[in-house]
Amino acid sequence: MAHVLGQNQYGKAENRIVRVRRDSGRHEIKDLNVSVSLRGAFDDVHLTGSNANCLPTDSTKNTVYAFAKQYGIESAEGFAALLARHFVEHTERGVVHSARIRVEEYGWERIRTADRAAEAGDSGHSFVRSGQEVRTTEVLYDGDRFRVVSGLKDLVVMNTTDSEFWGYLKDRYTTLRESYDRILATQVTARWAFDFHGRDGRPQPEWNHSYQEVRRHLLEAFADTYSYSLQQTLHAMGTRVLDHRAEVDEVRLELPNKHHFLVDLAPFGLKNENEVYFAADRMYGLIEGTVHREGVTPVIPVS
Amino acid sequence: MAHVLGQNQYGKAENRIVRVRRDSGRHEIKDLNVSVSLRGAFDDVHLTGSNANCLPTDSTKNTVYAFAKQYGIESAEGFAALLARHFVEHTERGVVHSARIRVEEYGWERIRTADRAAEAGDSGHSFVRSGQEVRTTEVLYDGDRFRVVSGLKDLVVMNTTDSEFWGYLKDRYTTLRESYDRILATQVTARWAFDFHGRDGRPQPEWNHSYQEVRRHLLEAFADTYSYSLQQTLHAMGTRVLDHRAEVDEVRLELPNKHHFLVDLAPFGLKNENEVYFAADRMYGLIEGTVHREGVTPVIPVS
Amino acid sequence: MAHVLGQNQYGKAENRIVRVRRDSGRHEIKDLNVSVSLRGAFDDVHLTGSNANCLPTDSTKNTVYAFAKQYGIESAEGFAALLARHFVEHTERGVVHSARIRVEEYGWERIRTADRAAEAGDSGHSFVRSGQEVRTTEVLYDGDRFRVVSGLKDLVVMNTTDSEFWGYLKDRYTTLRESYDRILATQVTARWAFDFHGRDGRPQPEWNHSYQEVRRHLLEAFADTYSYSLQQTLHAMGTRVLDHRAEVDEVRLELPNKHHFLVDLAPFGLKNENEVYFAADRMYGLIEGTVHREGVTPVIPVS
Amino acid sequence: MAHVLGQNQYGKAENRIVRVRRDSGRHEIKDLNVSVSLRGAFDDVHLTGSNANCLPTDSTKNTVYAFAKQYGIESAEGFAALLARHFVEHTERGVVHSARIRVEEYGWERIRTADRAAEAGDSGHSFVRSGQEVRTTEVLYDGDRFRVVSGLKDLVVMNTTDSEFWGYLKDRYTTLRESYDRILATQVTARWAFDFHGRDGRPQPEWNHSYQEVRRHLLEAFADTYSYSLQQTLHAMGTRVLDHRAEVDEVRLELPNKHHFLVDLAPFGLKNENEVYFAADRMYGLIEGTVHREGVTPVIPVS
């Protein structure tokens, strides 16, 4: 039976780039990890050994660094869109039909020093990596429209109360005891899709502001929700974002339930009044879900 | 604007299980990491705080361990199929519409000892983890059909010659020098879909034998292909599997190009005749693609 | 030739514990990873198979959790000292001669929410993991004295200027070009030993305050030092701590030079004026050193 | 109070190198990760900003690659010894007083292919990484003597029976139930010191053969020992090496007890006859110890 070459893509992954703006004594930095994937007329590359249509992954890497110089990096999304458009519109012979750019961004804060506090409040060129979450984006451009899905990962949060879990379905394998006051902790992976496609002269969202606001709403919804399940918290987080950020059409969350088990101290004559927990690694509950606006077709894939 | 709860799923992830068969003095072991995801009538769980339809993730974990005792683990695929069917067909109120079971399997070899070599050739109960690759499978069951996608990851391979890369498209960002003899190395992630849906009385493939054969063909195709690009090698690996394994309909490969850069030793008066390489971590080329039989609709998603 | 059992130790490692203080509506949390190592009269355990002197590692784990309830966790150092003393002084038959407790502590911040800002400024029970650095301590108690070595790891810092490297020794393998303005970045691992041995009624340092101050001085010294080598920066960081913190006798730093290479953009007609860098993973310079007070015998081992 | 610069060292860490021998159609490869640390007259580098005595870490990296070409890599130990001697004896002004070279070595096997089996049995230039354990060595040279400590890590082994644990010391925190048949599994980290100092014309051991034999004895001792504690197994492994390998003076083992907990299936009406285990990640017992020849002063440090 004949074979067919199906979906394929290639590019240089994980280009680590730090871009410094030195316009003033107060430097600004962007710290990104950029991955390029090109899709297009690459059948011959696979089938015949001809590389005539193959732009080397090395060239895509060079483009990332050159663009960082030429255009600066205002936001991960804006930079990714520039790159995606370039590969589709400027690669010779039209061999690139669509380009997907993924970016991880690592946050940095200024180091505040006592000496300089008297002057400027902090150092103009000294930074400490924040480490809290990694900001992400994925921009796909097909020559006609942009699809932008931004997000974050590795944001670890915990409520030490206001979480219950009971009244659940019980089958013959159910031994879990109901809980009326438990720790709820999770490591948030969130992705959200924008109502922006780059047509009709509609301006790009203010990506950085949007990111900070979405992040804030996710955190606040986690903190404010009195929870009867992690699913309920997930839904509250997603809807909170949609309620407050008109530029977002769809939110997908992956929330591992980082179990904190109450330790049984009775054998030692002690009563554990929700004070001492064992933080487990594996196995873990994994709750995933999408909330989107009515009438919108979800685009964020299931992991 | 109204919100909609979209695709959602939940379950217990990464249940680490070791199953020992002790029927004889020669024990047999299976070492798995099993992740359960259930999809179904879970709107209320998200929206109202009612858990009446929520089978606890803890119960899904218990099921994994109980099934390992009751049914044994003949293969990762067979075990996953048993679990998937159970959750769909036996969860009360029909709340589970489909179940996805993912499995990682870690290989072990027997420890050969000198003392026992005289008798049985090796120990009957002593093992060393092989560590070469991790075997994977994902079984999705919706009450009607099974979809089985098996695979492997972390299989690192290298050809020290018979690899070239030249004649490629050059744009203004191209600086790469052509190569007529390079190291080609990659860390194989492969997934392949089976022509098996569990209907029509068609028997399940012999999963373990099939796995060993697919793995062998992947390795052989990598070794035997004189390569003009990693894309060409990818295609050769995929087609080799389809040519030899009738039970497989589709193969998807993700091949990071583990760059080995020839070190410039000229400053030290030495000539590097393809002998000394720097093995780089990042950035790396990433080549991904699907090969499938004609007429078959690919089911393996793009990562 | 006869064999001798040399240094040996055992215990339960990586006990993950979260301790919640719920005295008021504003909860307080401590998130630790505690590892116990006992040294003592364990020859028979190794040699004869008799476990009469072997306190199970499981019991040491239970002790960690029970002590967290009984005594609370005011600081990592104080908690470790309590545990170490217990194992030495209260294990039956005097089999434990010394105990070493290692702790990693993960920091958490309160989640600030708009709703609650009007009232209390932040949530009383909602937290986000800070992720910046991991605080560490190691307490060794031998029945007579305590040796406390605290520290931190994974604190990533960067200066985008005020760093040079030139005038170095050149051998026949030297090709590096001198730099008069480079990025200096490192991931700080620091350990510092206290002038505290638990004798003579000398009170324990205020561990948490001390930690915050040492950390601050490390950051400030990194930011304030105009650097001619990472060694020089290391020395400045160590001395700054000794200058300001009388309770610290010795500081050891491990500073990987997280290389940021200036990308050559000349082939694309661009001039890189210290703006675009490639952040490399490996290989990396590794600079390690100790600074201690005169007359003090260093106790922190070389990694 | 005055400060003193104490122990310090620096160099380039984690130089990843692949060395190919192409003398015949059957290529040979060595895949190493080499870390250099130099100790010596580096006070000024730390104190004054003068780099006159500072050989750049970049030069040490270049040396690694150049030596791989000039001398080949027969064994990790031999290569490390060459490098260590070079840095001490040939760095200008005698600034390097001692050099420590650490090496990790990754194993590769040939890919066997059906086509070529007819001819040569396997491919001459195609390899698959074995992944089982990482071989390690550390060579320290001070201008007079060599100290060689070799080892391995990440070797995971399991006995599914012939392991008991009972009769242990019980304190008020002991709840563990005695076991008369348990899984014993560990991830072996082993280091062993050689009776070789490079003086007196004594020849170097055959490093590669020695490694294979030590590894074999470790595995066999693990498999053959009927165990009453992991400590007992540790001791058996160490003594087995000393009994069989005259070139080894001292063995240190770090054995995390990779707990496999028997799952309680009674709630489901099932009896678990040592067949179904939960493989836990953390917390874990950690057993460490040294066995050495009488009269020898141990040199391997406690982790």
Tab-separated table of C-alpha atoms in Angstrom, chain D residues 180-299:
chain	number	residue	atom	x	y	z
D	180	TYR	CA	9.829	-10.788	55.627
D	181	ASP	CA	9.696	-10.478	51.864
D	182	ARG	CA	10.020	-7.127	50.209
D	183	ILE	CA	11.272	-5.560	47.009
D	184	LEU	CA	14.732	-4.102	47.367
D	185	ALA	CA	15.523	-1.493	44.738
D	186	THR	CA	18.111	1.221	44.533
D	187	GLN	CA	19.826	3.595	42.170
D	188	VAL	CA	23.501	2.905	42.658
D	189	THR	CA	26.031	5.693	42.973
D	190	ALA	CA	29.427	4.120	43.534
D	191	ARG	CA	32.906	5.579	43.763
D	192	TRP	CA	36.084	3.633	44.236
D	193	ALA	CA	39.641	4.773	44.844
D	194	PHE	CA	42.644	3.189	43.191
D	195	ASP	CA	45.916	2.127	44.648
D	196	PHE	CA	47.707	4.119	42.011
D	197	HIS	CA	49.569	7.357	42.485
D	198	GLY	CA	51.650	7.537	39.377
D	199	ARG	CA	54.974	7.262	41.131
D	200	ASP	CA	57.615	4.575	41.256
D	201	GLY	CA	57.063	3.627	37.666
D	202	ARG	CA	54.009	1.659	38.663
D	203	PRO	CA	51.884	1.199	35.554
D	204	GLN	CA	48.377	2.548	35.357
D	205	PRO	CA	45.655	-0.025	35.824
D	206	GLU	CA	43.792	-1.137	32.735
D	207	TRP	CA	41.061	1.372	33.422
D	208	ASN	CA	38.394	0.084	31.065
D	209	HIS	CA	38.756	-3.519	32.056
D	210	SER	CA	38.825	-2.550	35.704
D	211	TYR	CA	35.619	-0.572	35.263
D	212	GLN	CA	33.784	-3.438	33.646
D	213	GLU	CA	34.867	-5.830	36.370
D	214	VAL	CA	33.974	-3.529	39.264
D	215	ARG	CA	30.592	-2.906	37.708
D	216	ARG	CA	30.035	-6.635	37.302
D	217	HIS	CA	30.934	-7.373	40.908
D	218	LEU	CA	28.614	-4.629	42.162
D	219	LEU	CA	25.734	-6.086	40.176
D	220	GLU	CA	26.477	-9.651	41.181
D	221	ALA	CA	26.807	-8.800	44.845
D	222	PHE	CA	23.500	-6.969	44.722
D	223	ALA	CA	21.853	-9.933	43.054
D	224	ASP	CA	23.436	-12.633	45.179
D	225	THR	CA	23.022	-11.131	48.636
D	226	TYR	CA	20.126	-12.364	50.708
D	227	SER	CA	19.465	-9.073	52.424
D	228	TYR	CA	18.328	-8.115	55.910
D	229	SER	CA	18.896	-4.419	55.276
D	230	LEU	CA	20.129	-2.202	52.488
D	231	GLN	CA	23.133	-1.535	54.723
D	232	GLN	CA	24.001	-5.212	54.585
D	233	THR	CA	23.695	-5.210	50.822
D	234	LEU	CA	25.873	-2.099	50.631
D	235	HIS	CA	28.560	-3.810	52.653
D	236	ALA	CA	28.386	-6.919	50.521
D	237	MET	CA	28.770	-4.873	47.353
D	238	GLY	CA	31.779	-2.995	48.670
D	239	THR	CA	33.583	-6.037	49.992
D	240	ARG	CA	32.920	-8.000	46.816
D	241	VAL	CA	34.796	-5.370	44.845
D	242	LEU	CA	37.705	-5.315	47.280
D	243	ASP	CA	37.864	-9.099	47.258
D	244	HIS	CA	38.148	-9.302	43.508
D	245	ARG	CA	39.916	-6.156	42.388
D	246	ALA	CA	43.357	-5.692	43.857
D	247	GLU	CA	43.747	-2.266	42.220
D	248	VAL	CA	40.880	-0.862	44.299
D	249	ASP	CA	41.523	0.275	47.863
D	250	GLU	CA	38.252	1.802	48.887
D	251	VAL	CA	34.630	1.728	47.779
D	252	ARG	CA	31.924	4.203	48.735
D	253	LEU	CA	28.278	3.598	47.931
D	254	GLU	CA	25.249	5.851	48.081
D	255	LEU	CA	22.124	3.785	47.861
D	256	PRO	CA	18.740	5.476	47.967
D	257	ASN	CA	16.133	2.957	48.999
D	258	LYS	CA	13.685	3.217	46.136
D	259	HIS	CA	10.669	2.181	48.159
D	260	HIS	CA	8.164	-0.125	46.548
D	261	PHE	CA	5.126	-0.183	48.804
D	262	LEU	CA	2.795	-3.139	48.706
D	263	VAL	CA	-0.634	-1.777	47.764
D	264	ASP	CA	-3.477	-2.642	50.135
D	265	LEU	CA	-6.071	-4.300	47.914
D	266	ALA	CA	-8.191	-5.682	50.744
D	267	PRO	CA	-10.858	-2.962	50.327
D	268	PHE	CA	-11.507	-4.406	46.878
D	269	GLY	CA	-11.709	-8.000	48.070
D	270	LEU	CA	-8.282	-8.799	46.647
D	271	LYS	CA	-5.246	-10.306	48.295
D	272	ASN	CA	-1.928	-8.785	47.316
D	273	GLU	CA	0.553	-11.621	47.484
D	274	ASN	CA	3.641	-9.495	46.858
D	275	GLU	CA	2.521	-8.826	43.337
D	276	VAL	CA	1.396	-5.191	43.084
D	277	TYR	CA	3.600	-2.355	44.287
D	278	PHE	CA	3.507	1.412	44.266
D	279	ALA	CA	6.948	2.736	43.280
D	280	ALA	CA	7.464	5.893	45.343
D	281	ASP	CA	9.679	8.875	44.481
D	282	ARG	CA	10.120	10.716	47.753
D	283	MET	CA	10.805	10.562	50.646
D	284	TYR	CA	13.319	7.710	50.457
D	285	GLY	CA	15.762	6.004	52.732
D	286	LEU	CA	19.322	6.942	51.919
D	287	ILE	CA	22.101	4.540	52.903
D	288	GLU	CA	25.708	5.591	52.462
D	289	GLY	CA	28.919	3.920	53.472
D	290	THR	CA	32.547	3.205	52.786
D	291	VAL	CA	34.398	-0.092	52.822
D	292	HIS	CA	38.172	0.071	52.562
D	293	ARG	CA	41.250	-2.036	53.040
D	294	GLU	CA	42.765	-2.081	56.487
D	295	GLY	CA	45.589	0.405	56.822
D	296	VAL	CA	44.367	2.556	53.962
D	297	THR	CA	43.242	6.106	54.701
D	298	PRO	CA	39.939	6.716	52.926
D	299	VAL	CA	39.975	9.584	50.450
